[in-house]
Amino acid sequence: MIARPVVAAALALACFGASAAQADDEVNVYTYRETKLVQPLFEAFSKDTGIKVNVISASSGLEQRIKTEGVNSPADVLLTVDIGRIDDAVQAGVAQPIRSEIIDKAVPAQYRDPDGNWAGISMRARVIYASKDRVKQDAITYEELADPKWKGKICIRSGQHIYNNGLFAAYVARHGEAKAEEWLRGLKANLAQKPSGGDRETARDVAAGKCDLGIGNTYYWALMMNSDPDKKPWAEATRVILPTFEGGGTHVNLSGVLLAKHAPNRANGLKLIEWLAGEQAQQIYADANYEYPVRAGVAINPTIAGYGKLNADPMPIAKIAANRKAAATLVDKVGFDN
Ligand SMILES: [Fe+2]
């Protein structure tokens, strides 16, 4: 996600009050997602259902906060981004299973926790921003990023950032730790510079000629191209290639939703979760934040569709989550960020 300033906290705290955590026509949402994105969603939900949404927005520490609040926590629903943060919340013990036929039907099984502790609501892919001038090929595999032909040509942010942790964990899940280590060493050897910045800065460095291939998420390129005139030249100098694993597809990660363990408005929380997987909400995710809908049959934003058809890797996201630690350990072991 993009930077998430703490915006609605004061307002929301006022809304929650001391004894108003439970109310028939309200639902309390803790979110890491930007207000700009979630506000249109919640407004549409309220209009549809008559349920008022109280929001607490923060850039970190929400699962810790829910944990500390314990049985008195007003949180009904937690919205977060990336399997890394989703998994952190589950590990913190703040979730309860989402038991919903609507979710089971709307969200493909690979994008849901087999135990029901989380569900994916939208997707982003981790892709290549390739120099238009210097990269001629149209297809690439993740495996190929370790090929010496790219020596000194690749830019990427920290190997410990959750987005790369997810990709590297997918590599471990697919190929095992030994091969993943070899691959990470090869990728590290191909870097043009020490891992730094964010995905936008990676595009900037490709545009500036520091590297030929950058690794970034799908929505950043669309945001730079369509919504950020200062950074538009970085998108214009690059094109997005959807890489695939050999014999597999493109690595995707999720924004996800959890039902809080002690949700005082559990039924309304479930209603909101189900609504977020519905057609209207999925279209907002697709257009307002350039994400891929998890629900079939919802139109993908034209800029994102312009990358080509996404063939998402079939690896269940829960298996990727299970390899997060191994990936982080390997990143340290090979000195990826040094
Ligand atoms: Fe992001």
Short mmCIF file of C-alpha atoms and ligand atoms in Angstrom, two decimals:
data_model
loop_
_atom_site.label_atom_id
_atom_site.label_comp_id
_atom_site.label_asym_id
_atom_site.label_seq_id
_atom_site.Cartn_x
_atom_site.Cartn_y
_atom_site.Cartn_z
CA MET A 1 0.00 0.00 0.00
CA ILE A 2 0.86 3.60 -0.22
CA ALA A 3 1.81 5.67 2.81
CA ARG A 4 -0.93 5.45 5.40
CA PRO A 5 -1.08 8.49 7.60
CA VAL A 6 -2.90 8.19 10.89
CA VAL A 7 -5.96 10.08 9.91
CA ALA A 8 -9.21 8.99 11.36
CA ALA A 9 -8.07 7.87 14.79
CA ALA A 10 -9.24 10.85 16.81
CA LEU A 11 -12.57 11.00 15.06
CA ALA A 12 -13.11 7.27 15.36
CA LEU A 13 -12.17 7.16 19.04
CA ALA A 14 -14.81 9.77 19.64
CA CYS A 15 -17.28 7.61 17.77
CA PHE A 16 -16.51 4.46 19.74
CA GLY A 17 -17.04 6.00 23.16
CA ALA A 18 -16.65 3.98 26.35
CA SER A 19 -19.72 1.80 26.13
CA ALA A 20 -20.75 2.16 22.51
CA ALA A 21 -18.56 -0.62 21.12
CA GLN A 22 -21.64 -2.75 20.58
CA ALA A 23 -24.49 -1.28 18.59
CA ASP A 24 -27.04 -2.91 16.32
CA ASP A 25 -26.37 -0.71 13.36
CA GLU A 26 -22.63 -0.13 13.60
CA VAL A 27 -19.41 -1.89 12.78
CA ASN A 28 -15.92 -0.99 13.98
CA VAL A 29 -13.06 -1.31 11.51
CA TYR A 30 -9.35 -1.10 12.23
CA THR A 31 -7.48 -0.47 9.01
CA TYR A 32 -3.98 -0.17 7.64
CA ARG A 33 -5.47 0.86 4.35
CA GLU A 34 -5.58 4.49 3.33
CA THR A 35 -8.67 6.52 4.13
CA LYS A 36 -8.80 7.67 0.52
CA LEU A 37 -9.38 4.09 -0.56
CA VAL A 38 -11.61 2.80 2.21
CA GLN A 39 -13.86 5.83 2.57
CA PRO A 40 -15.74 5.27 -0.72
CA LEU A 41 -16.10 1.60 0.20
CA PHE A 42 -17.53 2.29 3.64
CA GLU A 43 -19.84 5.00 2.36
CA ALA A 44 -21.26 2.62 -0.23
CA PHE A 45 -21.59 -0.13 2.40
CA SER A 46 -23.47 2.18 4.77
CA LYS A 47 -25.77 3.30 1.99
CA ASP A 48 -26.48 -0.32 1.08
CA THR A 49 -27.01 -1.70 4.56
CA GLY A 50 -27.74 1.20 6.91
CA ILE A 51 -24.78 0.07 9.03
CA LYS A 52 -22.49 2.86 10.17
CA VAL A 53 -18.75 2.21 9.89
CA ASN A 54 -16.46 3.55 12.62
CA VAL A 55 -12.85 3.63 11.48
CA ILE A 56 -9.52 3.53 13.22
CA SER A 57 -6.70 4.01 10.75
CA ALA A 58 -3.01 3.56 11.52
CA SER A 59 0.21 2.65 9.78
CA SER A 60 1.35 0.14 12.38
CA GLY A 61 0.53 -1.59 15.65
CA LEU A 62 -3.15 -2.36 15.11
CA GLU A 63 -2.92 -6.08 15.92
CA GLN A 64 -0.95 -5.22 19.05
CA ARG A 65 -3.65 -2.74 19.95
CA ILE A 66 -6.41 -5.32 19.49
CA LYS A 67 -4.42 -7.77 21.57
CA THR A 68 -3.94 -5.24 24.36
CA GLU A 69 -7.63 -4.31 24.32
CA GLY A 70 -8.40 -8.01 24.77
CA VAL A 71 -12.00 -9.02 25.35
CA ASN A 72 -12.97 -5.35 25.52
CA SER A 73 -11.64 -4.56 22.06
CA PRO A 74 -14.20 -2.68 19.97
CA ALA A 75 -12.59 -4.02 16.78
CA ASP A 76 -14.89 -6.07 14.56
CA VAL A 77 -12.88 -6.16 11.37
CA LEU A 78 -9.21 -5.62 10.52
CA LEU A 79 -8.26 -4.58 7.00
CA THR A 80 -4.65 -5.01 6.05
CA VAL A 81 -2.28 -5.43 3.17
CA ASP A 82 0.11 -8.23 2.30
CA ILE A 83 0.15 -11.78 3.57
CA GLY A 84 3.01 -10.68 5.87
CA ARG A 85 0.79 -8.34 7.85
CA ILE A 86 -2.21 -10.66 7.59
CA ASP A 87 -0.12 -13.48 9.01
CA ASP A 88 1.28 -11.24 11.77
CA ALA A 89 -2.28 -10.52 12.87
CA VAL A 90 -3.22 -14.21 12.89
CA GLN A 91 -0.05 -15.03 14.85
CA ALA A 92 -0.97 -12.32 17.35
CA GLY A 93 -4.15 -14.29 18.01
CA VAL A 94 -6.56 -11.48 17.22
CA ALA A 95 -8.63 -13.29 14.57
CA GLN A 96 -11.57 -15.66 14.68
CA PRO A 97 -12.60 -17.85 11.74
CA ILE A 98 -14.73 -16.25 9.05
CA ARG A 99 -17.44 -18.81 8.45
CA SER A 100 -19.28 -17.63 5.39
CA GLU A 101 -20.60 -19.43 2.34
CA ILE A 102 -20.61 -16.11 0.52
CA ILE A 103 -16.87 -15.66 1.09
CA ASP A 104 -16.16 -19.29 0.24
CA LYS A 105 -17.97 -18.80 -3.04
CA ALA A 106 -16.62 -15.35 -3.95
CA VAL A 107 -12.96 -15.81 -2.95
CA PRO A 108 -10.97 -18.60 -4.64
CA ALA A 109 -9.59 -21.13 -2.15
CA GLN A 110 -5.94 -20.24 -2.80
CA TYR A 111 -6.67 -16.70 -1.55
CA ARG A 112 -8.24 -17.79 1.73
CA ASP A 113 -6.84 -19.29 4.91
CA PRO A 114 -7.79 -23.00 5.07
CA ASP A 115 -8.63 -22.37 8.74
CA GLY A 116 -10.75 -19.35 7.86
CA ASN A 117 -8.70 -16.81 9.81
CA TRP A 118 -8.37 -14.45 6.86
CA ALA A 119 -9.68 -13.89 3.37
CA GLY A 120 -8.10 -12.05 0.47
CA ILE A 121 -10.16 -9.16 -0.82
CA SER A 122 -7.97 -7.83 -3.62
CA MET A 123 -4.71 -8.78 -5.30
CA ARG A 124 -1.54 -7.18 -6.50
CA ALA A 125 1.21 -8.82 -8.50
CA ARG A 126 4.97 -8.40 -8.01
CA VAL A 127 6.27 -7.63 -11.46
CA ILE A 128 9.06 -6.11 -13.56
CA TYR A 129 9.37 -2.46 -14.52
CA ALA A 130 11.57 -2.87 -17.61
CA SER A 131 13.43 -0.09 -19.39
CA LYS A 132 11.61 0.63 -22.64
CA ASP A 133 14.88 1.54 -24.33
CA ARG A 134 17.19 -1.15 -23.08
CA VAL A 135 15.07 -4.26 -22.55
CA LYS A 136 13.86 -5.95 -25.69
CA GLN A 137 12.30 -9.15 -24.37
CA ASP A 138 8.62 -9.28 -23.53
CA ALA A 139 8.59 -12.27 -21.22
CA ILE A 140 10.74 -13.20 -18.25
CA THR A 141 10.74 -15.72 -15.43
CA TYR A 142 11.55 -15.00 -11.79
CA GLU A 143 14.21 -17.70 -12.08
CA GLU A 144 15.88 -15.74 -14.87
CA LEU A 145 16.48 -12.77 -12.60
CA ALA A 146 19.46 -14.71 -11.25
CA ASP A 147 20.93 -15.26 -14.73
CA PRO A 148 24.34 -13.57 -15.05
CA LYS A 149 23.15 -11.92 -18.26
CA TRP A 150 21.50 -9.34 -15.99
CA LYS A 151 24.66 -8.59 -14.00
CA GLY A 152 24.53 -5.03 -12.68
CA LYS A 153 21.13 -4.45 -14.30
CA ILE A 154 18.52 -5.02 -11.57
CA CYS A 155 17.12 -2.63 -8.95
CA ILE A 156 15.00 -3.70 -6.00
CA ARG A 157 14.01 -2.49 -2.54
CA SER A 158 15.10 -4.24 0.66
CA GLY A 159 14.92 -8.02 0.62
CA GLN A 160 13.27 -7.83 4.04
CA HIS A 161 10.40 -5.61 2.93
CA ILE A 162 7.13 -7.56 3.14
CA TYR A 163 6.56 -7.36 -0.62
CA ASN A 164 9.89 -9.04 -1.35
CA ASN A 165 9.50 -11.37 1.59
CA GLY A 166 6.27 -12.60 -0.02
CA LEU A 167 7.95 -13.12 -3.39
CA PHE A 168 10.98 -14.83 -1.89
CA ALA A 169 8.75 -17.01 0.30
CA ALA A 170 6.87 -18.03 -2.86
CA TYR A 171 10.22 -18.99 -4.36
CA VAL A 172 11.06 -21.10 -1.30
CA ALA A 173 7.60 -22.70 -1.39
CA ARG A 174 8.11 -23.63 -5.03
CA HIS A 175 11.78 -24.64 -5.19
CA GLY A 176 12.88 -25.35 -1.63
CA GLU A 177 15.38 -23.50 0.54
CA ALA A 178 18.60 -24.66 -1.13
CA LYS A 179 17.53 -23.53 -4.60
CA ALA A 180 16.06 -20.34 -3.20
CA GLU A 181 19.38 -19.52 -1.56
CA GLU A 182 21.22 -20.07 -4.82
CA TRP A 183 18.69 -17.89 -6.63
CA LEU A 184 18.95 -15.10 -4.04
CA ARG A 185 22.74 -15.14 -4.37
CA GLY A 186 22.38 -14.87 -8.15
CA LEU A 187 19.85 -12.06 -7.89
CA LYS A 188 22.04 -10.26 -5.37
CA ALA A 189 24.99 -10.56 -7.77
CA ASN A 190 22.88 -8.94 -10.51
CA LEU A 191 21.90 -5.86 -8.51
CA ALA A 192 22.99 -2.50 -9.84
CA GLN A 193 23.05 -1.04 -6.34
CA LYS A 194 22.36 -1.86 -2.72
CA PRO A 195 18.64 -2.52 -2.17
CA SER A 196 16.99 0.80 -1.31
CA GLY A 197 13.92 3.00 -1.59
CA GLY A 198 10.46 1.79 -2.47
CA ASP A 199 8.91 0.46 -5.65
CA ARG A 200 8.46 3.95 -7.10
CA GLU A 201 12.13 4.77 -6.54
CA THR A 202 12.96 1.53 -8.31
CA ALA A 203 11.08 2.82 -11.38
CA ARG A 204 12.88 6.14 -10.97
CA ASP A 205 16.26 4.39 -11.05
CA VAL A 206 15.33 2.41 -14.15
CA ALA A 207 14.20 5.65 -15.81
CA ALA A 208 17.52 7.27 -14.83
CA GLY A 209 19.47 4.44 -16.45
CA LYS A 210 20.89 3.03 -13.22
CA CYS A 211 19.34 -0.35 -13.99
CA ASP A 212 17.34 -2.06 -16.73
CA LEU A 213 14.91 -4.09 -14.63
CA GLY A 214 13.15 -2.98 -11.48
CA ILE A 215 10.92 -5.11 -9.30
CA GLY A 216 7.68 -3.51 -8.14
CA ASN A 217 3.98 -3.97 -7.49
CA THR A 218 1.41 -3.56 -10.23
CA TYR A 219 -0.54 -0.67 -8.68
CA TYR A 220 2.45 1.66 -8.20
CA TRP A 221 3.11 1.82 -11.93
CA ALA A 222 -0.54 2.69 -12.62
CA LEU A 223 -0.54 5.32 -9.85
CA MET A 224 2.61 6.94 -11.28
CA MET A 225 1.21 6.88 -14.79
CA ASN A 226 -2.28 8.16 -13.99
CA SER A 227 -2.25 10.01 -10.68
CA ASP A 228 1.19 11.47 -10.02
CA PRO A 229 2.43 13.91 -12.67
CA ASP A 230 5.86 14.25 -10.99
CA LYS A 231 6.47 10.53 -11.30
CA LYS A 232 4.76 9.96 -14.62
CA PRO A 233 8.12 10.09 -16.49
CA TRP A 234 9.28 7.11 -14.39
CA ALA A 235 6.34 5.08 -15.64
CA GLU A 236 6.74 6.38 -19.17
CA ALA A 237 10.37 5.22 -19.32
CA THR A 238 9.38 1.72 -18.30
CA ARG A 239 6.88 -0.95 -19.20
CA VAL A 240 5.44 -3.63 -17.01
CA ILE A 241 6.29 -7.25 -17.74
CA LEU A 242 4.34 -9.89 -15.82
CA PRO A 243 7.00 -12.45 -14.89
CA THR A 244 6.12 -16.05 -14.20
CA PHE A 245 7.70 -18.90 -12.32
CA GLU A 246 8.99 -21.62 -14.63
CA GLY A 247 6.00 -23.87 -15.12
CA GLY A 248 3.85 -21.56 -12.98
CA GLY A 249 2.37 -18.10 -12.98
CA THR A 250 2.88 -14.58 -11.68
CA HIS A 251 3.39 -14.05 -7.95
CA VAL A 252 0.43 -12.29 -6.39
CA ASN A 253 -0.09 -11.02 -2.89
CA LEU A 254 -3.29 -9.92 -1.18
CA SER A 255 -5.01 -7.24 0.70
CA GLY A 256 -6.99 -9.09 3.26
CA VAL A 257 -9.62 -8.97 5.91
CA LEU A 258 -9.87 -10.55 9.35
CA LEU A 259 -12.79 -10.89 11.73
CA ALA A 260 -11.62 -9.79 15.17
CA LYS A 261 -11.59 -12.46 17.87
CA HIS A 262 -13.80 -10.53 20.28
CA ALA A 263 -15.85 -8.64 17.68
CA PRO A 264 -18.71 -6.99 19.61
CA ASN A 265 -20.68 -6.58 16.38
CA ARG A 266 -19.80 -9.93 14.85
CA ALA A 267 -22.80 -10.19 12.54
CA ASN A 268 -22.20 -6.72 11.12
CA GLY A 269 -18.50 -7.50 10.77
CA LEU A 270 -19.34 -10.57 8.74
CA LYS A 271 -21.77 -8.56 6.68
CA LEU A 272 -19.05 -6.03 5.87
CA ILE A 273 -16.55 -8.75 4.98
CA GLU A 274 -19.06 -10.36 2.65
CA TRP A 275 -19.93 -7.02 1.14
CA LEU A 276 -16.26 -6.29 0.42
CA ALA A 277 -16.15 -9.42 -1.73
CA GLY A 278 -19.23 -8.30 -3.63
CA GLU A 279 -19.31 -6.80 -7.10
CA GLN A 280 -19.60 -3.15 -6.14
CA ALA A 281 -16.72 -3.21 -3.65
CA GLN A 282 -14.56 -5.27 -5.96
CA GLN A 283 -15.03 -2.68 -8.70
CA ILE A 284 -13.93 0.07 -6.29
CA TYR A 285 -10.78 -1.90 -5.42
CA ALA A 286 -10.07 -2.33 -9.12
CA ASP A 287 -10.51 1.30 -10.07
CA ALA A 288 -9.65 3.35 -6.99
CA ASN A 289 -6.46 1.49 -6.10
CA TYR A 290 -5.56 -0.39 -9.28
CA GLU A 291 -5.81 -3.80 -7.64
CA TYR A 292 -6.95 -7.05 -9.16
CA PRO A 293 -10.38 -8.12 -7.92
CA VAL A 294 -10.43 -11.55 -6.20
CA ARG A 295 -13.96 -12.08 -7.44
CA ALA A 296 -14.40 -13.46 -10.93
CA GLY A 297 -16.29 -11.40 -13.48
CA VAL A 298 -15.29 -7.94 -12.19
CA ALA A 299 -13.63 -5.69 -14.77
CA ILE A 300 -9.93 -4.97 -14.28
CA ASN A 301 -8.86 -1.35 -14.59
CA PRO A 302 -7.72 -0.59 -18.17
CA THR A 303 -4.18 0.47 -17.13
CA ILE A 304 -3.71 -2.78 -15.23
CA ALA A 305 -5.31 -4.78 -18.03
CA GLY A 306 -2.75 -3.15 -20.35
CA TYR A 307 0.03 -5.15 -18.66
CA GLY A 308 -1.35 -8.28 -20.34
CA LYS A 309 -3.40 -11.14 -19.02
CA LEU A 310 -2.50 -12.06 -15.45
CA ASN A 311 -1.81 -15.74 -15.07
CA ALA A 312 -1.64 -15.82 -11.27
CA ASP A 313 0.60 -18.45 -9.75
CA PRO A 314 -1.60 -21.20 -8.29
CA MET A 315 0.49 -21.51 -5.12
CA PRO A 316 -1.90 -21.06 -2.16
CA ILE A 317 -1.07 -17.86 -0.28
CA ALA A 318 -1.17 -19.80 3.00
CA LYS A 319 1.79 -21.87 1.77
CA ILE A 320 3.66 -18.69 0.99
CA ALA A 321 2.91 -17.45 4.51
CA ALA A 322 4.35 -20.67 5.91
CA ASN A 323 7.70 -19.89 4.21
CA ARG A 324 8.02 -16.25 5.28
CA LYS A 325 10.53 -16.95 8.02
CA ALA A 326 12.68 -19.18 5.82
CA ALA A 327 12.79 -16.43 3.19
CA ALA A 328 13.77 -13.78 5.74
CA THR A 329 16.51 -16.02 7.12
CA LEU A 330 17.92 -16.60 3.63
CA VAL A 331 17.94 -12.87 2.89
CA ASP A 332 20.14 -12.35 5.94
CA LYS A 333 22.26 -15.40 5.16
CA VAL A 334 23.17 -14.23 1.66
CA GLY A 335 23.64 -10.63 2.84
CA PHE A 336 21.04 -9.49 0.32
CA ASP A 337 20.70 -5.98 1.74
CA ASN A 338 24.40 -5.41 2.43
FE FE B 1 2.21 -0.62 -1.38
#
